[in-house]
Short mmCIF file of C-alpha atoms and ligand atoms in Angstrom, two decimals:
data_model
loop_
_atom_site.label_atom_id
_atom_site.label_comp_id
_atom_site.label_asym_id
_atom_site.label_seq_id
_atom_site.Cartn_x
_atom_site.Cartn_y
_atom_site.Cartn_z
CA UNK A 255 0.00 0.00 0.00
CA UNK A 256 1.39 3.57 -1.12
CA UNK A 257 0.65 6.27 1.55
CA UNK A 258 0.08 10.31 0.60
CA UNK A 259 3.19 12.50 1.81
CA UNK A 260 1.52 13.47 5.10
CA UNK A 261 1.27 9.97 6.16
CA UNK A 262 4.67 8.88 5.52
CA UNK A 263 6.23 11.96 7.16
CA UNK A 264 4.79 10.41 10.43
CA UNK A 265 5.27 6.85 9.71
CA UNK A 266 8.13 6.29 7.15
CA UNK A 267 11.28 4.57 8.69
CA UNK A 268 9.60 5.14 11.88
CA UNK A 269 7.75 1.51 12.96
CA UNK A 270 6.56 2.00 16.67
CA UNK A 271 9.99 1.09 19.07
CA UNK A 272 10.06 -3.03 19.53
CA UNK A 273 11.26 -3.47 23.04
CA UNK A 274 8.49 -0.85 24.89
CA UNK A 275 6.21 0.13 22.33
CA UNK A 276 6.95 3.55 22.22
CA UNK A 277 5.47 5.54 19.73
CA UNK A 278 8.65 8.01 18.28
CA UNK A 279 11.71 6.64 17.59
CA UNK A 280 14.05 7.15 20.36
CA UNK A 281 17.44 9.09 20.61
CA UNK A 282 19.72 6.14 20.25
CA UNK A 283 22.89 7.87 22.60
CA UNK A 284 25.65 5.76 21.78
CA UNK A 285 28.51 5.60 20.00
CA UNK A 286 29.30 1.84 20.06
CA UNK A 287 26.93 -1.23 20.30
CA UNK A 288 28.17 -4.59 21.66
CA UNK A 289 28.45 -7.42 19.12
CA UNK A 290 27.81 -11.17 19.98
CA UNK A 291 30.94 -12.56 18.76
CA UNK A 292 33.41 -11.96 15.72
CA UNK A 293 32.18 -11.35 12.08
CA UNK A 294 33.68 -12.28 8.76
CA UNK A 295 33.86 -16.22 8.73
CA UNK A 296 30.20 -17.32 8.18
CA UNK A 297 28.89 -15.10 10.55
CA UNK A 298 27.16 -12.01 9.10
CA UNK A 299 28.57 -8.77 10.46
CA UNK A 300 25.73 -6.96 13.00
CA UNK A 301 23.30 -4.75 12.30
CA UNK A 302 25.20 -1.69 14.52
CA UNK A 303 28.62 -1.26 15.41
CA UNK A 304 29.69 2.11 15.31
CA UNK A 305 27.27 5.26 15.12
CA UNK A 306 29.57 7.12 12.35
CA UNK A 307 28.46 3.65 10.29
CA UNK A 308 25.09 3.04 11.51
CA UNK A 309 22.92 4.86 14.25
CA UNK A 310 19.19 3.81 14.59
CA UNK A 311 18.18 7.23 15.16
CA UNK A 312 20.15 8.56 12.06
CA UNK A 313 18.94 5.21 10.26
CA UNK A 314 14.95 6.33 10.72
CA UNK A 315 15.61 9.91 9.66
CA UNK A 316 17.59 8.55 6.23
CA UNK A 317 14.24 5.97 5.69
CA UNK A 318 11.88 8.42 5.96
CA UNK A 319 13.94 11.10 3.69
CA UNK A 320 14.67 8.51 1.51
CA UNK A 321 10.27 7.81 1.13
CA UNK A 322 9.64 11.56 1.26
CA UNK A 323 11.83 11.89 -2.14
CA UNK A 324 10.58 8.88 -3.75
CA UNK A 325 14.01 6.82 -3.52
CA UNK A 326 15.10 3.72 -1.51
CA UNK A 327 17.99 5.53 -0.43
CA UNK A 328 18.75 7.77 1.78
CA UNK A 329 21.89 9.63 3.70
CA UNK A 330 22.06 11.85 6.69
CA UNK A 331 25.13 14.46 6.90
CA UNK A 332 26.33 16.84 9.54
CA UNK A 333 24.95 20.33 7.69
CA UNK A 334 23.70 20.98 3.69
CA UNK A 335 27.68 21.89 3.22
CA UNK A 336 29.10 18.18 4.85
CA UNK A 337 26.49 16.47 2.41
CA UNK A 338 27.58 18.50 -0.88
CA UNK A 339 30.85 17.38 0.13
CA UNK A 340 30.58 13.94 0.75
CA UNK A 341 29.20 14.22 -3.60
CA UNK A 342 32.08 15.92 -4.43
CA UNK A 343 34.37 13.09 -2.19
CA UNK A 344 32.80 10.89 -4.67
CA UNK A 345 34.50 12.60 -7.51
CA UNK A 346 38.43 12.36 -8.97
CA UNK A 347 41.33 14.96 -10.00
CA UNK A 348 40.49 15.96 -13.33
CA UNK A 349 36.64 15.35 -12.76
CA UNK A 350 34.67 18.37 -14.88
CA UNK A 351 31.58 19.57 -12.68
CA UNK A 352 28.88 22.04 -14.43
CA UNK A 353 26.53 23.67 -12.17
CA UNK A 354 23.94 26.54 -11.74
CA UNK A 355 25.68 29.76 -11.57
CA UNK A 356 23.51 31.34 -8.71
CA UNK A 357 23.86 28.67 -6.06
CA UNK A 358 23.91 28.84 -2.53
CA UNK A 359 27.01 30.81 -1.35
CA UNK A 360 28.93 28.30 0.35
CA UNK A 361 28.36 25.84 -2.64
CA UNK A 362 30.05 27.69 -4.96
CA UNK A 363 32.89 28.53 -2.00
CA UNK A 364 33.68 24.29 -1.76
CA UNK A 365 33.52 24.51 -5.34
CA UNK A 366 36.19 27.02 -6.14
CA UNK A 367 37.91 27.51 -2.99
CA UNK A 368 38.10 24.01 -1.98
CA UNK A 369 37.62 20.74 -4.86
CA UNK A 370 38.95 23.02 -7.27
CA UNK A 371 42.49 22.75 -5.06
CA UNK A 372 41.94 19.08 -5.89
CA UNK A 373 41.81 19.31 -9.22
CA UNK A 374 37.68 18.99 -10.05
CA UNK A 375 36.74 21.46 -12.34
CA UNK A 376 33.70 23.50 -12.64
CA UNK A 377 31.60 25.67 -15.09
CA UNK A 378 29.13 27.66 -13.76
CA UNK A 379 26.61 28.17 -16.35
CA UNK A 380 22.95 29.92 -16.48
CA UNK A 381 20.92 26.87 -16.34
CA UNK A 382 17.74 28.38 -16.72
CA UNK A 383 18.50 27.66 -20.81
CA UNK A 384 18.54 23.98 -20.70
CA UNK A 385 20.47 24.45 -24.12
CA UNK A 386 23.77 25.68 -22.13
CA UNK A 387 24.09 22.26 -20.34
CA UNK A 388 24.73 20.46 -23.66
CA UNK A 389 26.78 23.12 -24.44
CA UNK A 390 28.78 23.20 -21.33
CA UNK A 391 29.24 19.17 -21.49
CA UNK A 392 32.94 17.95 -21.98
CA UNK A 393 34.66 14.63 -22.17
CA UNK A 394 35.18 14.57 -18.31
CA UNK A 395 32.01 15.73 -17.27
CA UNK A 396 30.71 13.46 -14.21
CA UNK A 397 28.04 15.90 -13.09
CA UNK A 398 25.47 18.38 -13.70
CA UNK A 399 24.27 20.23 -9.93
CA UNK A 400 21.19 22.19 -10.16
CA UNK A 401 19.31 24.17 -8.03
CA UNK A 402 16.11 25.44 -8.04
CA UNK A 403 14.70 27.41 -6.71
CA UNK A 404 18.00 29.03 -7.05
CA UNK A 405 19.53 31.09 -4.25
CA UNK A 406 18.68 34.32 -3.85
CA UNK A 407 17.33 34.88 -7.21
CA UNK A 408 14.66 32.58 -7.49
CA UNK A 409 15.27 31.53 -10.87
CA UNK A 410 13.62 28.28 -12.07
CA UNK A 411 15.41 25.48 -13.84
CA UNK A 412 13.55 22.99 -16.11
CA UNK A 413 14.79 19.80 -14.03
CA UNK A 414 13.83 17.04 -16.59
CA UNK A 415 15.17 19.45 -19.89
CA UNK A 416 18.18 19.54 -17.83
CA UNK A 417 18.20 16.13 -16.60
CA UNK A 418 17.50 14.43 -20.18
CA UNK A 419 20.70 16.50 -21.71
CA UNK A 420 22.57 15.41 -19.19
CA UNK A 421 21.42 11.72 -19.46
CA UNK A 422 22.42 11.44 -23.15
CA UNK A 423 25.21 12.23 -21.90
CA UNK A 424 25.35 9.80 -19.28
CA UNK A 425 25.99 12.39 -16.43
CA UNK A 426 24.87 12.38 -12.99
CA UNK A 427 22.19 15.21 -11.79
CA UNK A 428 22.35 16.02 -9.00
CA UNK A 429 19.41 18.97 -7.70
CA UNK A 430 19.80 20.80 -4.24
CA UNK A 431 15.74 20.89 -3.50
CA UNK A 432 16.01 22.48 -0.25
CA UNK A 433 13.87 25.44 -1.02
CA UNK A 434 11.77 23.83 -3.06
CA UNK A 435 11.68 20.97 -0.45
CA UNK A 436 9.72 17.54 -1.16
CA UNK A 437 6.37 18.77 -0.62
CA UNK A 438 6.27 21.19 -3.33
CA UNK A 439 9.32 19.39 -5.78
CA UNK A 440 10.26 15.64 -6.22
CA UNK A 441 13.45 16.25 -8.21
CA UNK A 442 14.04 11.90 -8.79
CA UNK A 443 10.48 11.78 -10.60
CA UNK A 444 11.53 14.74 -12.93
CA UNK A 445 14.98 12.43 -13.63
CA UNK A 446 17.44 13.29 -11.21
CA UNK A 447 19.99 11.14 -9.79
CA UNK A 448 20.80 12.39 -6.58
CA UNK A 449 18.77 15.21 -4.31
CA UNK A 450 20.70 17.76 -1.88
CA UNK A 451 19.45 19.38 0.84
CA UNK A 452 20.10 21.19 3.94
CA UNK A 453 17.76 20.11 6.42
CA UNK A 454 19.00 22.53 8.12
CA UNK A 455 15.87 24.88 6.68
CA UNK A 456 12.82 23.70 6.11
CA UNK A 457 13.01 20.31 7.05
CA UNK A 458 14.39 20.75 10.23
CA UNK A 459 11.71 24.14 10.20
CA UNK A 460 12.40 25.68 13.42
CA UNK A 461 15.65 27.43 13.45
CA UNK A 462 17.43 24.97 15.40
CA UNK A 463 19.39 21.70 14.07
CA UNK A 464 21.52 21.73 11.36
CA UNK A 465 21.64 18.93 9.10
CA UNK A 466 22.26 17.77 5.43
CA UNK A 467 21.05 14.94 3.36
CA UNK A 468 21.37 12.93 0.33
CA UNK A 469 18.38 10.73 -1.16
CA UNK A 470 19.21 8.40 -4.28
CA UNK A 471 17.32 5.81 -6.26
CA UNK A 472 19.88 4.18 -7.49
CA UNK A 473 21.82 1.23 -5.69
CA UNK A 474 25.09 2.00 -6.31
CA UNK A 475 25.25 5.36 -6.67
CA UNK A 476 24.28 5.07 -2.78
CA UNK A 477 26.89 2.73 -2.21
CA UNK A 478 29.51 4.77 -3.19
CA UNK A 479 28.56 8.09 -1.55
CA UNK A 480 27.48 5.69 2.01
CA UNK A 481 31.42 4.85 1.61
CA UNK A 482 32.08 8.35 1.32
CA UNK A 483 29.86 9.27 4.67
CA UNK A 484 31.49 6.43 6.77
CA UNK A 485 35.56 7.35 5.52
CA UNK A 486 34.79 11.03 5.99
CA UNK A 487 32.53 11.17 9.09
CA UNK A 488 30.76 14.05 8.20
CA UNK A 489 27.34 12.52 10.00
CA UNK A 490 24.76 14.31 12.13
CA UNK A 491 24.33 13.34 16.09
CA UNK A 492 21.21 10.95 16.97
CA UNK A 493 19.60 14.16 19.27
CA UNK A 494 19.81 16.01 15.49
CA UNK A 495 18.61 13.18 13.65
CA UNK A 496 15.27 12.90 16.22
CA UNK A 497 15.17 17.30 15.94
CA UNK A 498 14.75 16.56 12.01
CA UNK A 499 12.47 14.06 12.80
CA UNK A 500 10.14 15.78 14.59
CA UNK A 501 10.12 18.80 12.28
CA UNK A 502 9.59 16.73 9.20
CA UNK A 503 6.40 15.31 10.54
CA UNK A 504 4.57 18.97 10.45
CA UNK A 505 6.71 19.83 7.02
CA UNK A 506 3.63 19.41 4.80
CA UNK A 507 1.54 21.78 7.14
CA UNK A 508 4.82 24.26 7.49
CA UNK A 509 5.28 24.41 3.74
CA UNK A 510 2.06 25.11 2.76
CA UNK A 511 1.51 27.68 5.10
CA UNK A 512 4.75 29.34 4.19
CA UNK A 513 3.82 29.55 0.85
CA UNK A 514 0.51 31.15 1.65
CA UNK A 515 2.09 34.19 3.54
CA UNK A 516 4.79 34.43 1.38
CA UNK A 517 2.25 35.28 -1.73
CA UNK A 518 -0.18 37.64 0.53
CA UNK A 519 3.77 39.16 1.46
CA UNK A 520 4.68 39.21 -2.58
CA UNK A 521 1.37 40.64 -3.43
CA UNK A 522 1.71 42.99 -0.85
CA UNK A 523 5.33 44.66 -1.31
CA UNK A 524 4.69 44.24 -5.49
CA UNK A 525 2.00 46.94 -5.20
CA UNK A 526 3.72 48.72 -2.74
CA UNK A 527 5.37 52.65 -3.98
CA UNK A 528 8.41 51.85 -2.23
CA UNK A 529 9.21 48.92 -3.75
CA UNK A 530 11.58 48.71 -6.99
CA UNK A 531 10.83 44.67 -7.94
CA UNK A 532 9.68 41.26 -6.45
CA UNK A 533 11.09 38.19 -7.18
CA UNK A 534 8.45 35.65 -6.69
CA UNK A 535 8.11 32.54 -8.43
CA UNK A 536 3.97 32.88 -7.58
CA UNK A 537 4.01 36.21 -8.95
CA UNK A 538 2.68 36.60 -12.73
CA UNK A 539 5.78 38.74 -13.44
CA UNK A 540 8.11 36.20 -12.29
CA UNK A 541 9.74 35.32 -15.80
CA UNK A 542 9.25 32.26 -15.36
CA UNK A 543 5.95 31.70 -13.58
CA UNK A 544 5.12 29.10 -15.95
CA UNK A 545 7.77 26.40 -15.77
CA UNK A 546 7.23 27.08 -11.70
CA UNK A 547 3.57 26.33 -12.35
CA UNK A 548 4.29 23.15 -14.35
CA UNK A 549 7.41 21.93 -12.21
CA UNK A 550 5.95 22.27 -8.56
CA UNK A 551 3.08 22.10 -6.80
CA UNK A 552 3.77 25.55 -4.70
CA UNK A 553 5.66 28.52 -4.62
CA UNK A 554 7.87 28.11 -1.48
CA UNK A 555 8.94 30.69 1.40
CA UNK A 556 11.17 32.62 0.20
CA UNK A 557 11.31 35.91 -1.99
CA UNK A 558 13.88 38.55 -3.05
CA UNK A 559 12.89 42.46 -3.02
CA UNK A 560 14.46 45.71 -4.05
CA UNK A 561 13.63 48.70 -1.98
CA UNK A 562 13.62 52.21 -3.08
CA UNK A 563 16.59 53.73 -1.54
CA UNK A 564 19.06 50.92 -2.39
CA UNK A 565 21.46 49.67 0.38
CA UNK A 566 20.82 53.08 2.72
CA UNK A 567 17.01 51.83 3.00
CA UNK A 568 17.61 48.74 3.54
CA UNK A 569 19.65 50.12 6.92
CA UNK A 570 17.38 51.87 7.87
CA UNK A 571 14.69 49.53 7.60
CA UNK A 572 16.85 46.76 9.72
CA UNK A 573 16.74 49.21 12.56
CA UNK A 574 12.71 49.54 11.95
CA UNK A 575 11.16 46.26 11.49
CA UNK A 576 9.91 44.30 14.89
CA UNK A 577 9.32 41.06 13.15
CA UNK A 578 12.44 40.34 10.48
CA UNK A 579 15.61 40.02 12.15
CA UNK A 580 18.43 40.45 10.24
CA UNK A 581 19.65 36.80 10.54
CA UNK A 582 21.36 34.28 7.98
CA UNK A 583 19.44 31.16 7.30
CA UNK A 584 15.88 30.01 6.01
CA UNK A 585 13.26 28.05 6.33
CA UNK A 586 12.52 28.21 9.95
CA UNK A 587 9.19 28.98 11.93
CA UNK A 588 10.69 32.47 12.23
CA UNK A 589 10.81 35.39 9.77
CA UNK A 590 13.97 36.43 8.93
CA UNK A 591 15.89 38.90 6.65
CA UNK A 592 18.95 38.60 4.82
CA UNK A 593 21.11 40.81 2.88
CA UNK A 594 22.92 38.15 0.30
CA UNK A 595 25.32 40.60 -0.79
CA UNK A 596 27.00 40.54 2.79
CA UNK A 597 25.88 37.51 4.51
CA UNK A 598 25.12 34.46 2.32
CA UNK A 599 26.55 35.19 -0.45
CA UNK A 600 29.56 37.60 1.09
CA UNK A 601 32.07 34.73 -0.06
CA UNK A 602 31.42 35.02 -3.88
CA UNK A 603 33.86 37.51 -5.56
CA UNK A 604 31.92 41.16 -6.07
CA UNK A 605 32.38 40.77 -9.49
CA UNK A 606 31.13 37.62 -10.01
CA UNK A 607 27.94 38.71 -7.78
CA UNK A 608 27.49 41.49 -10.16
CA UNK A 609 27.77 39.07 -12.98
CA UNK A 610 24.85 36.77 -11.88
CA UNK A 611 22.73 40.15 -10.74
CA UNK A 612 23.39 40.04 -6.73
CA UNK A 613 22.66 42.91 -6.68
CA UNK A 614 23.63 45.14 -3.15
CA UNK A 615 20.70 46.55 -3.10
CA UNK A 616 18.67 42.90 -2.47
CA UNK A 617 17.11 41.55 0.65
CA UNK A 618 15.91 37.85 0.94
CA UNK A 619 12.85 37.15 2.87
CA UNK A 620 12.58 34.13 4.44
CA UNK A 621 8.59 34.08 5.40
CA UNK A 622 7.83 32.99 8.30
CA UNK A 623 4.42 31.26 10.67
CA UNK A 624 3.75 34.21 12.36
CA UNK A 625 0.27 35.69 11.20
CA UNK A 626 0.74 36.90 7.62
CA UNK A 627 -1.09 40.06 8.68
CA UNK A 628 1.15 41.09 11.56
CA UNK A 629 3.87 40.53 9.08
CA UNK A 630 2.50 42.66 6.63
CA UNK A 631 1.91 45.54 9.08
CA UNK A 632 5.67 45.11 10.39
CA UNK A 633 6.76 45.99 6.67
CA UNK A 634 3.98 48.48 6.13
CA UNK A 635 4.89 50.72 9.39
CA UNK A 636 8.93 50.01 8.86
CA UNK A 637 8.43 50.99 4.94
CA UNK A 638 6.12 54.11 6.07
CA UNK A 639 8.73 55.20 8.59
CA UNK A 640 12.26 55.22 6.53
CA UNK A 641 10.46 57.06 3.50
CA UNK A 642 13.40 59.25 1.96
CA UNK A 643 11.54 62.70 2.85
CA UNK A 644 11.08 61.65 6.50
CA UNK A 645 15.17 60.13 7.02
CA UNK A 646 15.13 63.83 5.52
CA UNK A 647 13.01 65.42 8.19
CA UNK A 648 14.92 63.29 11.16
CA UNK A 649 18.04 64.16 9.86
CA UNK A 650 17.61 67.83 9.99
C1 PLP B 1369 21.77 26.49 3.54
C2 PLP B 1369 21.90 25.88 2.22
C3 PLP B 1369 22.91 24.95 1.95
C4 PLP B 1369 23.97 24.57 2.98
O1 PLP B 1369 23.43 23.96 4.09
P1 PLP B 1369 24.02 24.05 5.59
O2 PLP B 1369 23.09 23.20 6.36
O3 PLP B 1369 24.00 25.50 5.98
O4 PLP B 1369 25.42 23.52 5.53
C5 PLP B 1369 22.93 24.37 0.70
N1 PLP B 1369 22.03 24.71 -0.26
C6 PLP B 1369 21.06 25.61 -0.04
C7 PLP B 1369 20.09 25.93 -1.12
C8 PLP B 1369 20.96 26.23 1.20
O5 PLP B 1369 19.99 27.14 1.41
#
């Protein structure tokens, strides 16, 4: 029997507890389990031995990823950054990467400050033209890394255009879906091979674990990247592994409701004078409102915005709004505002951000659960008070 998403967020991986019956998996403390007697010889090595190998915590958390995604497979990492690595581990010297040129900040810093030291390559190429993927194929290329929702920008790849050049090709996709996340985006139906995310955001939801995962369909493309998690030991704790679960069993709720705020919020700051542009993938003006209409099944959390004023507004609005911290991060229960230019995205060369259009004069919203109203009024009194005439009027 198949089960809807909601139902196997509560129950996949997660069989009530066999000794006492308890009904959520429990927080498996240990880093060593007692074997019987020796492996190897006939006897069948144990089920646990060592938590960096196998924790049952960890173990329930990589099932039910693994179902939420649609794969058999799935792999639990430290942070979104420990799990992009362990792909990358999984490459050679001389390995040719092509990728999404607006990824998530620290992505493209382990691409081009760390595996390019080793020798992988990479070509960071506008992938919202599935045409430039075939075009950016070489000899060596071992995989294509997508991401959309892209970061901050919002731009929308096709995933199966993508995914079927790169197939031809016989190249690896990989897709980091954390924005998207699996309620509104199964990237393995659309074709690809392996999905990234950080947990760390939505999955996790509430500002406080940080984790990273891997889900695969493929046997032994899991093989090789479980090798990679066990010889590098980039892993998350059990006490994480039961924080993800427990935010992962509201996710369908959380994303939804996200979504729903985060349009009233678009809507809102499109219309408003004092804003220059929205980036909104719910938005009719988004570019590409179509392909986001035909590729997912919701518009996610998270929008970009230009404020009249450029960076001086956006000061002064930091030091007005109640309900936005300033804060890195995404995802979470908690609205929060980010300036990419400086924060997430402060370790990408200022020319290159110019090149991609990060621009310093964009703020990312992450939307929050608070009551969309109360948000709206936070931007509508902070927007109201930092008006150029009236920084005028307090300044003189
Ligand atoms: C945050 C983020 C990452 C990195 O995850 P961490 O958990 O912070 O290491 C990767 N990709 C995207 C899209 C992210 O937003």
């Amino acid at each position: 029997m198949s089960y809807h998403f909601e139902t196997l967020a509560i129950h996949a991986g997660q069989p009530n507890e066999a000794l006492t019956g308890a009904v959520v998996t429990p927080i498996y403390q240990t880093t060593t389990f007692a074997q019987d007697e020796l492996a190897g010889l006939g006897v069948a090595p144990p089920a646990y031995c060592y938590t960096r190998s196998g924790n049952p915590t960890r173990e329930a958390l990589e099932a039910n990823l693994a179902a939420l995604e649609g794969g058999r497979f799935g792999l639990a990492f430290s942070s979104g950054l420990a799990a992009a690595n362990a792909v990358l581990q999984a490459l050679s010297a001389g390995d040719h990467v092509v990728a999404s040129q607006d990824l998530y900040g620290g992505c493209y810093r382990l691409f081009t400050k760390i595996f390019a030291r080793f020798g992988v390559r990479f070509s960071l190429i506008d992938t919202t033209r599935p045409q430039n993927v075939a075009k950016a194929i070489e000899p060596a290329t071992k995989l294509l890394w997508l991401e959309s929702p892209s970061n901050p920008l919002l731009k929308i790849t096709d995933l199966a255009a993508c995914s079927e050049a790169a197939k031809a090709r016989r190249i690896k996709v990989l897709v980091d879906n954390t924005f998207a996340t699996p309620v509104h985006q199964r990237p393995l139906a659309l074709g690809a091979d392996i999905v990234l995310h950080s947990t760390t955001k939505y999955i996790g939801g509430h500002c406080d674990v940080l984790g990273g995962a891997l889900i695969v369909d493929d046997e032994a493309t899991y093989e090789s990247l479980k090798f990679v998690q066990n010889a590098t030991g980039g892993v998350p704790g059990p006490q994480d592994c039961f924080l993800q679960l427990r935010g992962i069993k509201t996710l369908a709720l959380r994303v939804r409701r996200h979504a729903e705020n985060a349009l009233a919020i678009a809507e809102f700051l499109e219309a408003h004078s004092e804003v220059e542009t929205v980036i909104y993938p719910g938005l009719a003006s988004h570019p590409q409102h179509e392909l986001a209409q035909r590729q997912t099944s919701g518009f996610g959390g998270i929008m970009s915005v230009e404020f009249v004023g450029g960076v001086e507004r956006i000061r002064a609005l930091i030091g007005q709004l109640k309900l936005w911290p300033l804060a890195e991060s995404l995802g979470g229960v908690k609205s929060l505002l980010c300036h990419p230019a400086t924060m997430t995205h402060a370790s990408v060369e200022p020319a290159e951000r110019r090149r991609i259009g990060i621009g310093d004069g964009l703020v990312r919203l992450s939307v929050g659960l608070e009551n969309v109203e109360d948000l709206i009024d936070d931007l509508d009194q902070a927007l109201e008070a930092t008006r150029s005439s009236r920084l005028q009027e307090v300044a003189s």
